[in-house]
PDB file of C-alpha atoms in Angstrom:
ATOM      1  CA  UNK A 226     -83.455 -10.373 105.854  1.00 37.00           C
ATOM      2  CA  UNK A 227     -86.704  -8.697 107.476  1.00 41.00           C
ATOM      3  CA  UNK A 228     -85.004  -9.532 110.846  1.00 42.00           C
ATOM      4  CA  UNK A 229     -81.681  -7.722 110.038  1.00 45.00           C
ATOM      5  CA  UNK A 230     -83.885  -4.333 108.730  1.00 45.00           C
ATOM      6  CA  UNK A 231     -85.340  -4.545 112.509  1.00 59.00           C
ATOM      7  CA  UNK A 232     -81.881  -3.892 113.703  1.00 86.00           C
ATOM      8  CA  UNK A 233     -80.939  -1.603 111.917  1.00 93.00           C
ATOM      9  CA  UNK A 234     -81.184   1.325 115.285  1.00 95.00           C
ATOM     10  CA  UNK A 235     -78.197  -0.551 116.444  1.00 95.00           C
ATOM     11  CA  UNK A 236     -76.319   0.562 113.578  1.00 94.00           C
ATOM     12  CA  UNK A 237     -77.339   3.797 113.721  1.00 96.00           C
ATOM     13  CA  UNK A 238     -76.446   4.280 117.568  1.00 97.00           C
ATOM     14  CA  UNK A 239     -73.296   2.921 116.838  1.00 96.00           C
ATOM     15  CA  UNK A 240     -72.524   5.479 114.161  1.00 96.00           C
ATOM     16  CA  UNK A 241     -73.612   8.549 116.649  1.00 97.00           C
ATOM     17  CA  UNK A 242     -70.766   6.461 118.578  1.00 97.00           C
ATOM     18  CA  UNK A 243     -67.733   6.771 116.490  1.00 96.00           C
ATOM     19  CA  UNK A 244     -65.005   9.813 115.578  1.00 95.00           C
ATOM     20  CA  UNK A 245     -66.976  12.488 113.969  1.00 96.00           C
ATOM     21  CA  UNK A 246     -66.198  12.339 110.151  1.00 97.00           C
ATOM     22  CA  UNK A 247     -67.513  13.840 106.875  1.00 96.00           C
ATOM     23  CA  UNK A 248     -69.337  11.080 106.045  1.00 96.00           C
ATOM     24  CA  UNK A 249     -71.183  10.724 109.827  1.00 97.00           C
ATOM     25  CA  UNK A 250     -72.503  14.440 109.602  1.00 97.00           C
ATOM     26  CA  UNK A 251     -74.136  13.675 106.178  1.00 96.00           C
ATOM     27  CA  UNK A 252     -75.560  11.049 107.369  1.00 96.00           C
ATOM     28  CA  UNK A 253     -77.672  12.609 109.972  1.00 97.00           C
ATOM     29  CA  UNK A 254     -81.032  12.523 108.490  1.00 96.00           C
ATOM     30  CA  UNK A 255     -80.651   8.937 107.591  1.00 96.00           C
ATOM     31  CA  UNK A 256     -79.752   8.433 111.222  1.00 96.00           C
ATOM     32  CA  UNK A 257     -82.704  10.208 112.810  1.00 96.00           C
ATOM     33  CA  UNK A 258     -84.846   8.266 110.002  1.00 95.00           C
ATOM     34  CA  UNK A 259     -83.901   4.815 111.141  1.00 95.00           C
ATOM     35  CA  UNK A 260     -84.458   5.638 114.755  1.00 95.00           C
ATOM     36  CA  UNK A 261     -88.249   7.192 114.358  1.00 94.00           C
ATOM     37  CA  UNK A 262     -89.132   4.507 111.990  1.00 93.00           C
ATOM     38  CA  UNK A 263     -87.932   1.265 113.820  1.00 92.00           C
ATOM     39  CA  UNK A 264     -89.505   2.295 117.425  1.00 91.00           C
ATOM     40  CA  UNK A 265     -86.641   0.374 119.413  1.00 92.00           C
ATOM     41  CA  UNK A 266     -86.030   3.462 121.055  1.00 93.00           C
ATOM     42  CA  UNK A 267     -88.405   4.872 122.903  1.00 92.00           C
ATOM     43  CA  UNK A 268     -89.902   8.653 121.781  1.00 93.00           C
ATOM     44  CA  UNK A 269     -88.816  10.180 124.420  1.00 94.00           C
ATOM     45  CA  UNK A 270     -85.562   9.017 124.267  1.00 95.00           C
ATOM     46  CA  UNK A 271     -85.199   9.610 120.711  1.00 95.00           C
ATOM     47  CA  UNK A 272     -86.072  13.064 120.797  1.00 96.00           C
ATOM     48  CA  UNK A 273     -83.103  13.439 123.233  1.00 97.00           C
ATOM     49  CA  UNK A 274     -80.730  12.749 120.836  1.00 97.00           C
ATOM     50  CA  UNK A 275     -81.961  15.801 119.066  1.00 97.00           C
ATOM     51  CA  UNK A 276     -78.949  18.301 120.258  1.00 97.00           C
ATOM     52  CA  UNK A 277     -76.133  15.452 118.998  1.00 98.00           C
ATOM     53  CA  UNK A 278     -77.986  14.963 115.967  1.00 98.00           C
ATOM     54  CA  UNK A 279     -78.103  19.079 115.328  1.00 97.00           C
ATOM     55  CA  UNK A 280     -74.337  19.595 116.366  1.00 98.00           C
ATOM     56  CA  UNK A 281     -73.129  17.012 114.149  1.00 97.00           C
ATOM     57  CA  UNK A 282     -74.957  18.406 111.288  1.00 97.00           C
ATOM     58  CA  UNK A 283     -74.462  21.943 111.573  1.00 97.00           C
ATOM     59  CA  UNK A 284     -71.273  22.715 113.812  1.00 97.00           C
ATOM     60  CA  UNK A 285     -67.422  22.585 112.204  1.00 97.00           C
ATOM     61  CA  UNK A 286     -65.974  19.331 111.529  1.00 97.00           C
ATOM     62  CA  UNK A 287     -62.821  19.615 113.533  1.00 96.00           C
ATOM     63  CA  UNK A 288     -64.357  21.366 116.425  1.00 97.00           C
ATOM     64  CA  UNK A 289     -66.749  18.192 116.677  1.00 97.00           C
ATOM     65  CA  UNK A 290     -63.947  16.012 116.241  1.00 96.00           C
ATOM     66  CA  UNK A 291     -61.853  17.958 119.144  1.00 95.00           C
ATOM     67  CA  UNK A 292     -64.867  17.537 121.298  1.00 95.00           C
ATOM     68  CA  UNK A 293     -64.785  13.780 121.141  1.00 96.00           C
ATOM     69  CA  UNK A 294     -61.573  13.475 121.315  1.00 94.00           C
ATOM     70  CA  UNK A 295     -61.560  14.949 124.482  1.00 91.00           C
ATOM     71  CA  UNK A 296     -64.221  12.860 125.943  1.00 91.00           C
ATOM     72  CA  UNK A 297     -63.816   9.551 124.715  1.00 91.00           C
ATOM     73  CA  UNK A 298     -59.881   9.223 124.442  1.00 86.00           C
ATOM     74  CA  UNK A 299     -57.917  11.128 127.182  1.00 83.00           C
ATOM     75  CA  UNK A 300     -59.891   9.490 130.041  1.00 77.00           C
ATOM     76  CA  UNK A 301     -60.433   5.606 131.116  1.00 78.00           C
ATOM     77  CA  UNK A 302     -63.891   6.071 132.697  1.00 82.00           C
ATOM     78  CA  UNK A 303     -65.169   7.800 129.477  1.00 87.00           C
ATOM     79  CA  UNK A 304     -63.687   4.640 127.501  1.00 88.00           C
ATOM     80  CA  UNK A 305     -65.463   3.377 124.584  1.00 92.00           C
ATOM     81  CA  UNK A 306     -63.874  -0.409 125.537  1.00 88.00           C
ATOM     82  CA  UNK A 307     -66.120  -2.678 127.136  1.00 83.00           C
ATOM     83  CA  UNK A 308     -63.399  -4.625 128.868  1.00 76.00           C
ATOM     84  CA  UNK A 309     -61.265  -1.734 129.717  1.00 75.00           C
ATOM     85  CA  UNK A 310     -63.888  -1.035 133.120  1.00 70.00           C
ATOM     86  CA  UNK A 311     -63.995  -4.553 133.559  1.00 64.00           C
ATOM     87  CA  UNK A 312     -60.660  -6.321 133.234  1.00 48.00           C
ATOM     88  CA  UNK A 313     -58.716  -3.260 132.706  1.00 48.00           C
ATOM     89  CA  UNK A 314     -54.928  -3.941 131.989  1.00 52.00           C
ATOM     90  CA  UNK A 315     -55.381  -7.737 133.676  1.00 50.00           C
ATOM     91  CA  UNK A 316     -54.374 -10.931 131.351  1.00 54.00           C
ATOM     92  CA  UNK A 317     -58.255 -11.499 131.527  1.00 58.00           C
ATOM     93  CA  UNK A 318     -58.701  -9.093 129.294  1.00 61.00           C
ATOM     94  CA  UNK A 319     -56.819 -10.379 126.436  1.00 63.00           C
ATOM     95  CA  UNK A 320     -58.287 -13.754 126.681  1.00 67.00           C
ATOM     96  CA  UNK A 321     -62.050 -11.776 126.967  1.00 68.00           C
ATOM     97  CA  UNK A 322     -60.795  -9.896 123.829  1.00 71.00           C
ATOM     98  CA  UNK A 323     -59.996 -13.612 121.724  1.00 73.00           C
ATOM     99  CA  UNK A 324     -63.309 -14.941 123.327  1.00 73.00           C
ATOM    100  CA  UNK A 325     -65.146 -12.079 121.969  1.00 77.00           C
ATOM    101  CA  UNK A 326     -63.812 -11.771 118.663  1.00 76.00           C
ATOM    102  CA  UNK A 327     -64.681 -15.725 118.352  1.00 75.00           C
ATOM    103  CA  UNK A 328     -68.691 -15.062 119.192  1.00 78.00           C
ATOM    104  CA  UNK A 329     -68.072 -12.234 116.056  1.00 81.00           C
ATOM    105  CA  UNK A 330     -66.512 -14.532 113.683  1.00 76.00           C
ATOM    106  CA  UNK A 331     -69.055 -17.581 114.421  1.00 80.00           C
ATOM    107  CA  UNK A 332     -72.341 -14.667 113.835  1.00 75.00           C
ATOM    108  CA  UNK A 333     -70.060 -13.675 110.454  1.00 76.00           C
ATOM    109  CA  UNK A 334     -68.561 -10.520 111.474  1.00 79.00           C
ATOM    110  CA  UNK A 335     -64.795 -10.345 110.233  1.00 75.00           C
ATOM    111  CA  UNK A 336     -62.641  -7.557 112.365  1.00 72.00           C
ATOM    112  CA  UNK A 337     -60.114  -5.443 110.377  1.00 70.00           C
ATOM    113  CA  UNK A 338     -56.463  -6.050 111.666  1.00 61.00           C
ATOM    114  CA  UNK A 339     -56.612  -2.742 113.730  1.00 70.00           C
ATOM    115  CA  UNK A 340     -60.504  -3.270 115.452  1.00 73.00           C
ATOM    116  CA  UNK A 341     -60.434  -4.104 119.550  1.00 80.00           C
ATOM    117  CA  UNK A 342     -63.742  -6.742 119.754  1.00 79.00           C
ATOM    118  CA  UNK A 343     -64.676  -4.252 122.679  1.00 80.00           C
ATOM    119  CA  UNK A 344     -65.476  -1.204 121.168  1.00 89.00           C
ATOM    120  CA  UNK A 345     -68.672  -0.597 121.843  1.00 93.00           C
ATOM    121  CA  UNK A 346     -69.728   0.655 118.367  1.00 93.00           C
ATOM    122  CA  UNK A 347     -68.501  -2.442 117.228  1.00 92.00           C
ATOM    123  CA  UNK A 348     -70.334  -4.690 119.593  1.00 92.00           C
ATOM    124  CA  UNK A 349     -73.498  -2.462 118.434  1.00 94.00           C
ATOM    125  CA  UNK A 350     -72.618  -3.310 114.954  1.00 91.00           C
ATOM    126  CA  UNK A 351     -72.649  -6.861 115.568  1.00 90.00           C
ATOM    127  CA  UNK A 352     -75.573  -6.858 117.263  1.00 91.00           C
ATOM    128  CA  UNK A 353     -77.674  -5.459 114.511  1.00 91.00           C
ATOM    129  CA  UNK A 354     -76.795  -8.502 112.374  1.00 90.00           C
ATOM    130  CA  UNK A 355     -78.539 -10.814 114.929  1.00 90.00           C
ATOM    131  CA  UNK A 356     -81.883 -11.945 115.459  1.00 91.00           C
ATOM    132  CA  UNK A 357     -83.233  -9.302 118.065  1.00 90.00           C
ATOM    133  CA  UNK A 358     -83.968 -11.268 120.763  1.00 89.00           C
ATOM    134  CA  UNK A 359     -80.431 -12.435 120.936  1.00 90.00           C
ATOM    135  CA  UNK A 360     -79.112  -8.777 120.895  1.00 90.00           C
ATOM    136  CA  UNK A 361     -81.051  -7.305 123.489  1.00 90.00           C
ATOM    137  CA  UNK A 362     -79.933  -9.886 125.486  1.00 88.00           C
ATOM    138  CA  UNK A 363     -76.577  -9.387 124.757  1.00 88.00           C
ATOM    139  CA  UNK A 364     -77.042  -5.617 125.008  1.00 89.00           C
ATOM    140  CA  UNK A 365     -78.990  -6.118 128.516  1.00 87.00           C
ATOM    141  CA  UNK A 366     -75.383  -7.882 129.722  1.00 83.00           C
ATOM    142  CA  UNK A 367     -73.416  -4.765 129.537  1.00 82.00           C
ATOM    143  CA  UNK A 368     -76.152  -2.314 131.218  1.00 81.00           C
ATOM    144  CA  UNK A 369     -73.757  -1.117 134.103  1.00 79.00           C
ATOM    145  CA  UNK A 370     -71.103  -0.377 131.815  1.00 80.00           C
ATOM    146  CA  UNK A 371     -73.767   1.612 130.043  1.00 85.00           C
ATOM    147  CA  UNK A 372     -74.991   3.012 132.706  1.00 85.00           C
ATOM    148  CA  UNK A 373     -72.379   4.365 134.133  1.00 84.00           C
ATOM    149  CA  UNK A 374     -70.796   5.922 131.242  1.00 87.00           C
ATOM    150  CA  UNK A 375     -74.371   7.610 130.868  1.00 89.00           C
ATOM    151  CA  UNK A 376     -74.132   9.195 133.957  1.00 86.00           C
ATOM    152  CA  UNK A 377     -70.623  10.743 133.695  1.00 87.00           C
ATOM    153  CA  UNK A 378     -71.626  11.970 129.800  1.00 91.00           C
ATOM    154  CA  UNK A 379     -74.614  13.589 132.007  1.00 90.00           C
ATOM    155  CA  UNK A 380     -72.166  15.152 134.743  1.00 87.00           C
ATOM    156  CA  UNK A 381     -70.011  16.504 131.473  1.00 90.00           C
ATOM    157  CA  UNK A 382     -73.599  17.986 129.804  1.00 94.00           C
ATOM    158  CA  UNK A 383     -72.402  15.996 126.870  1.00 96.00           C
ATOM    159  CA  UNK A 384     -75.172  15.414 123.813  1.00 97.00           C
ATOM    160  CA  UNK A 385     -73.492  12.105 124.114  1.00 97.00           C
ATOM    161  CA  UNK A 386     -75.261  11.133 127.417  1.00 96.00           C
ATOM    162  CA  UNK A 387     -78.246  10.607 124.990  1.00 97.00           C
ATOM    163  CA  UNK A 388     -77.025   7.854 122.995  1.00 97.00           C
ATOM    164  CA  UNK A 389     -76.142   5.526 126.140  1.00 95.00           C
ATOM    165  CA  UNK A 390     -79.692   6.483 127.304  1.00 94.00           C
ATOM    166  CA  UNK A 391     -81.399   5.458 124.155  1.00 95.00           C
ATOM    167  CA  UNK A 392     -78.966   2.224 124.374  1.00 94.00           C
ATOM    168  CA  UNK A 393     -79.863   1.664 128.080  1.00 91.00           C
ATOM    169  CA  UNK A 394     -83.817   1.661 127.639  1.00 90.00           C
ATOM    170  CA  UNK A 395     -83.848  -0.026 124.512  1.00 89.00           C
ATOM    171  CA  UNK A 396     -82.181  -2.765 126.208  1.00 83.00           C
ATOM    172  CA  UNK A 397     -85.697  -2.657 128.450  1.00 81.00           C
ATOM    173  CA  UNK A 398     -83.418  -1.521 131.555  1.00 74.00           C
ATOM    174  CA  UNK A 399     -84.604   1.793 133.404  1.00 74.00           C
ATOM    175  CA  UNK A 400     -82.984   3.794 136.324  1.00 67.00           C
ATOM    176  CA  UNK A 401     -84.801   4.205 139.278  1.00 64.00           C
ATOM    177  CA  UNK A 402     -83.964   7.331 141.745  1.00 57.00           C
ATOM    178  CA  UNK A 403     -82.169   4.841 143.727  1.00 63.00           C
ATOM    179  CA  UNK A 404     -80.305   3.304 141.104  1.00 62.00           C
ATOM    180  CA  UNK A 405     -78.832   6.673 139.680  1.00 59.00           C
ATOM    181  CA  UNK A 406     -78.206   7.967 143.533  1.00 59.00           C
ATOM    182  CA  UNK A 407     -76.275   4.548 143.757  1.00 66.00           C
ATOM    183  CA  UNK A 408     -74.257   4.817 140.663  1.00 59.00           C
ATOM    184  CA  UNK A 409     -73.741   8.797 142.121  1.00 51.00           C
ATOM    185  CA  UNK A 410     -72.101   7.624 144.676  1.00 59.00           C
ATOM    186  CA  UNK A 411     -70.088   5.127 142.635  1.00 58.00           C
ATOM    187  CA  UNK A 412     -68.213   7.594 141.183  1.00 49.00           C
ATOM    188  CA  UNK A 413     -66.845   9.064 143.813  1.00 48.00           C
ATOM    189  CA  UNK A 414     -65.881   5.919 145.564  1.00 50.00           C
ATOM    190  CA  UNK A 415     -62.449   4.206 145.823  1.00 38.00           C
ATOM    191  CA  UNK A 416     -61.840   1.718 143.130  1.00 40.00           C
ATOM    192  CA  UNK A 417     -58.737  -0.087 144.741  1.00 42.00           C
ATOM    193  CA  UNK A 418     -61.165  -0.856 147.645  1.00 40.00           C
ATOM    194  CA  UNK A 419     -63.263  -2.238 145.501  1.00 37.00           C
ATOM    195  CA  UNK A 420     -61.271  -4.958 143.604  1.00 41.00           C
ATOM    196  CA  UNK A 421     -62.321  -7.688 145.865  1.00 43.00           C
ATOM    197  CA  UNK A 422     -66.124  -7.500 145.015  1.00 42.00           C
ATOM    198  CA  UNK A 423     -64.773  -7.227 141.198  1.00 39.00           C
ATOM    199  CA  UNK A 424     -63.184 -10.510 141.327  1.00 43.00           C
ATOM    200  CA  UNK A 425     -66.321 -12.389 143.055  1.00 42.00           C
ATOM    201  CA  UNK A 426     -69.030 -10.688 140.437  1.00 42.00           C
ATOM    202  CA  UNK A 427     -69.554 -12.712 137.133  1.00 40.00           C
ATOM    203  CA  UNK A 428     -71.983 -12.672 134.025  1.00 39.00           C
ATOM    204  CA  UNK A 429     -72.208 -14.409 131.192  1.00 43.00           C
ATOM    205  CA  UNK A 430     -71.194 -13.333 128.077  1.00 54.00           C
ATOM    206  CA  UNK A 431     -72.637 -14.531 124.744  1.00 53.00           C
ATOM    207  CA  UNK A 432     -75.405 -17.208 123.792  1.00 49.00           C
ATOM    208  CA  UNK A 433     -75.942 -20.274 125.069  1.00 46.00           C
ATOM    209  CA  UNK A 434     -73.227 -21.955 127.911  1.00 36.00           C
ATOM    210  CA  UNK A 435     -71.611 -24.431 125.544  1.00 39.00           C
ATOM    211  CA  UNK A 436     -68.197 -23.951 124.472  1.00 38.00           C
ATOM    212  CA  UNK A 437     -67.349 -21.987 120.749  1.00 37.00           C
ATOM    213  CA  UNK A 438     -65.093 -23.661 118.466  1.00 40.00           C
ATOM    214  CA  UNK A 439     -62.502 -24.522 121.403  1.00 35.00           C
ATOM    215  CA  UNK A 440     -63.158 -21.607 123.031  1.00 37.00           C
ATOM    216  CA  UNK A 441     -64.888 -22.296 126.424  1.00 33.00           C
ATOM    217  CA  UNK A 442     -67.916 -19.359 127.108  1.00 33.00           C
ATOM    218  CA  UNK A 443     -67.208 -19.678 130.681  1.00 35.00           C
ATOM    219  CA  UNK A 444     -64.098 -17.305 129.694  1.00 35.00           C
ATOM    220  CA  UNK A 445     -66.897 -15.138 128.553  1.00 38.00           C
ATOM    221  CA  UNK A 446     -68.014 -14.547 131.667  1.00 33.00           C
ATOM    222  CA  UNK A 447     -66.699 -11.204 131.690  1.00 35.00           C
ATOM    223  CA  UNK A 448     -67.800 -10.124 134.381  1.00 38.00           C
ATOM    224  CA  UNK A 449     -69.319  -7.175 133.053  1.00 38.00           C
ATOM    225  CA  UNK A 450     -71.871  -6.113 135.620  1.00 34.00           C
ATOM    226  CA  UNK A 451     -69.191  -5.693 137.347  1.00 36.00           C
ATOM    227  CA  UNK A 452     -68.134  -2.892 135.528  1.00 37.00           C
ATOM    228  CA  UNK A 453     -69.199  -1.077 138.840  1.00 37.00           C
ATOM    229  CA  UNK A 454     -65.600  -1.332 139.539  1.00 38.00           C
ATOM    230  CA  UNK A 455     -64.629   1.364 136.835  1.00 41.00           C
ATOM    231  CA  UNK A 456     -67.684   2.938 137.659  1.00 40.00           C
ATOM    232  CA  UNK A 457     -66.559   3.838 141.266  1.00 41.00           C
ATOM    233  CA  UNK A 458     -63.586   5.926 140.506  1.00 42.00           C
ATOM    234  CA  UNK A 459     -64.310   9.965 140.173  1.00 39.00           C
ATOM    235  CA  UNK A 460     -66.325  11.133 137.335  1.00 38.00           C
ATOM    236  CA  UNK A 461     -63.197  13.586 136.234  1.00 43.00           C
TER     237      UNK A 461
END
């Protein structure tokens, strides 16, 4: 029980995450709260979340609603789906998406009949029900998909950009000058020419490297840092 209180931040992130609603904007306070008490995000980072945290609790519900809408579901690179900058419309993803939803039901978390195991508020719910080791590493596995979507939120001035931040450095992962000059460039390159290093880049995903009730984890490898591949089409 302490161990699941730790983890709570995750929650909270993953609520900053999701369609603006009623219930999110009251819930504001109790948001910041969690963040400043549990110290997994750094200060400095949580004090960037400041402007999302004020919009959502002081600007019009549908204009708030309109505004996410607009980032998160009329563009692919802006995608909420892990898997979507990795496997894209591929068989592999399907197979990533059973594989996924397996690791959730063996930690306990049941998915309602309309949830995609790769939304990333999702995956940040499920990892604040394990121990925290466990879901930094997990979290530290999708850091270029992170990444990346940080940097296009901060070409599009979004108060978004500051959630992915405070996910990226709580994961213990920083970007260098070089790092955000390479993932600059990234997003202006060709994706199609690209593809090849995509299939020869793998990671695992989930604990351990034995297999999950029939379901080999070497389909888990998910190849998720190469997300780069999604990550080097236009920022749009």
């Amino acid at each position: 029980m302490p161990e699941r209180q730790e983890n709570l931040t995750f929650r909270a992130l993953s609520a900053l995450l999701t369609y603006p609603t009623e219930e999110l904007c009251g819930s504001v306070a109790e948001i910041e709260e969690v963040i400043t008490s549990e110290r997994l995000v750094p200060s400095s980072a949580a004090r960037a979340l400041r402007p999302l945290l004020e919009d959502l609790a002081s600007l019009d519900l549908f204009e708030l609603q309109e505004r996410y809408v607009e980032l998160f579901d009329r563009t692919r690179r802006l995608s909420l789906h892990l898997f979507e900058h990795v496997h894209g419309e591929s068989r592999d993803r399907g197979q990533a998406m059973v594989d996924l939803a397996s690791l959730y039901e063996k930690g306990g978390l049941e998915l309602s009949a309309n949830e995609l195991p790769d939304y990333l508020p999702l995956f940040l719910e499920y990892l604040s029900t394990r121990p925290r080791d466990e879901a930094l590493n997990l979290l530290a596995e999708t850091v270029h998909i992170l990444a990346a979507l940080e940097e296009r939120l901060v070409h599009r001035n979004s108060p978004y950009a500051a959630v992915l931040t405070a996910i990226r450095v709580m994961a213990g992962v920083s970007l260098d000058t070089s790092d955000r000059q390479e993932l600059a460039e990234e997003l202006d390159s060709d994706l199609a020419a690209l593809d090849a290093e995509w299939e020869e880049t793998a990671v695992t995903f989930g604990p351990g490297s034995s297999g999950m009730d029939g379901c080999s984890n070497e389909r888990l490898q998910t190849r998720l840092r190469a997300a780069r591949r999604d990550a080097r089409t236009n920022a749009g």
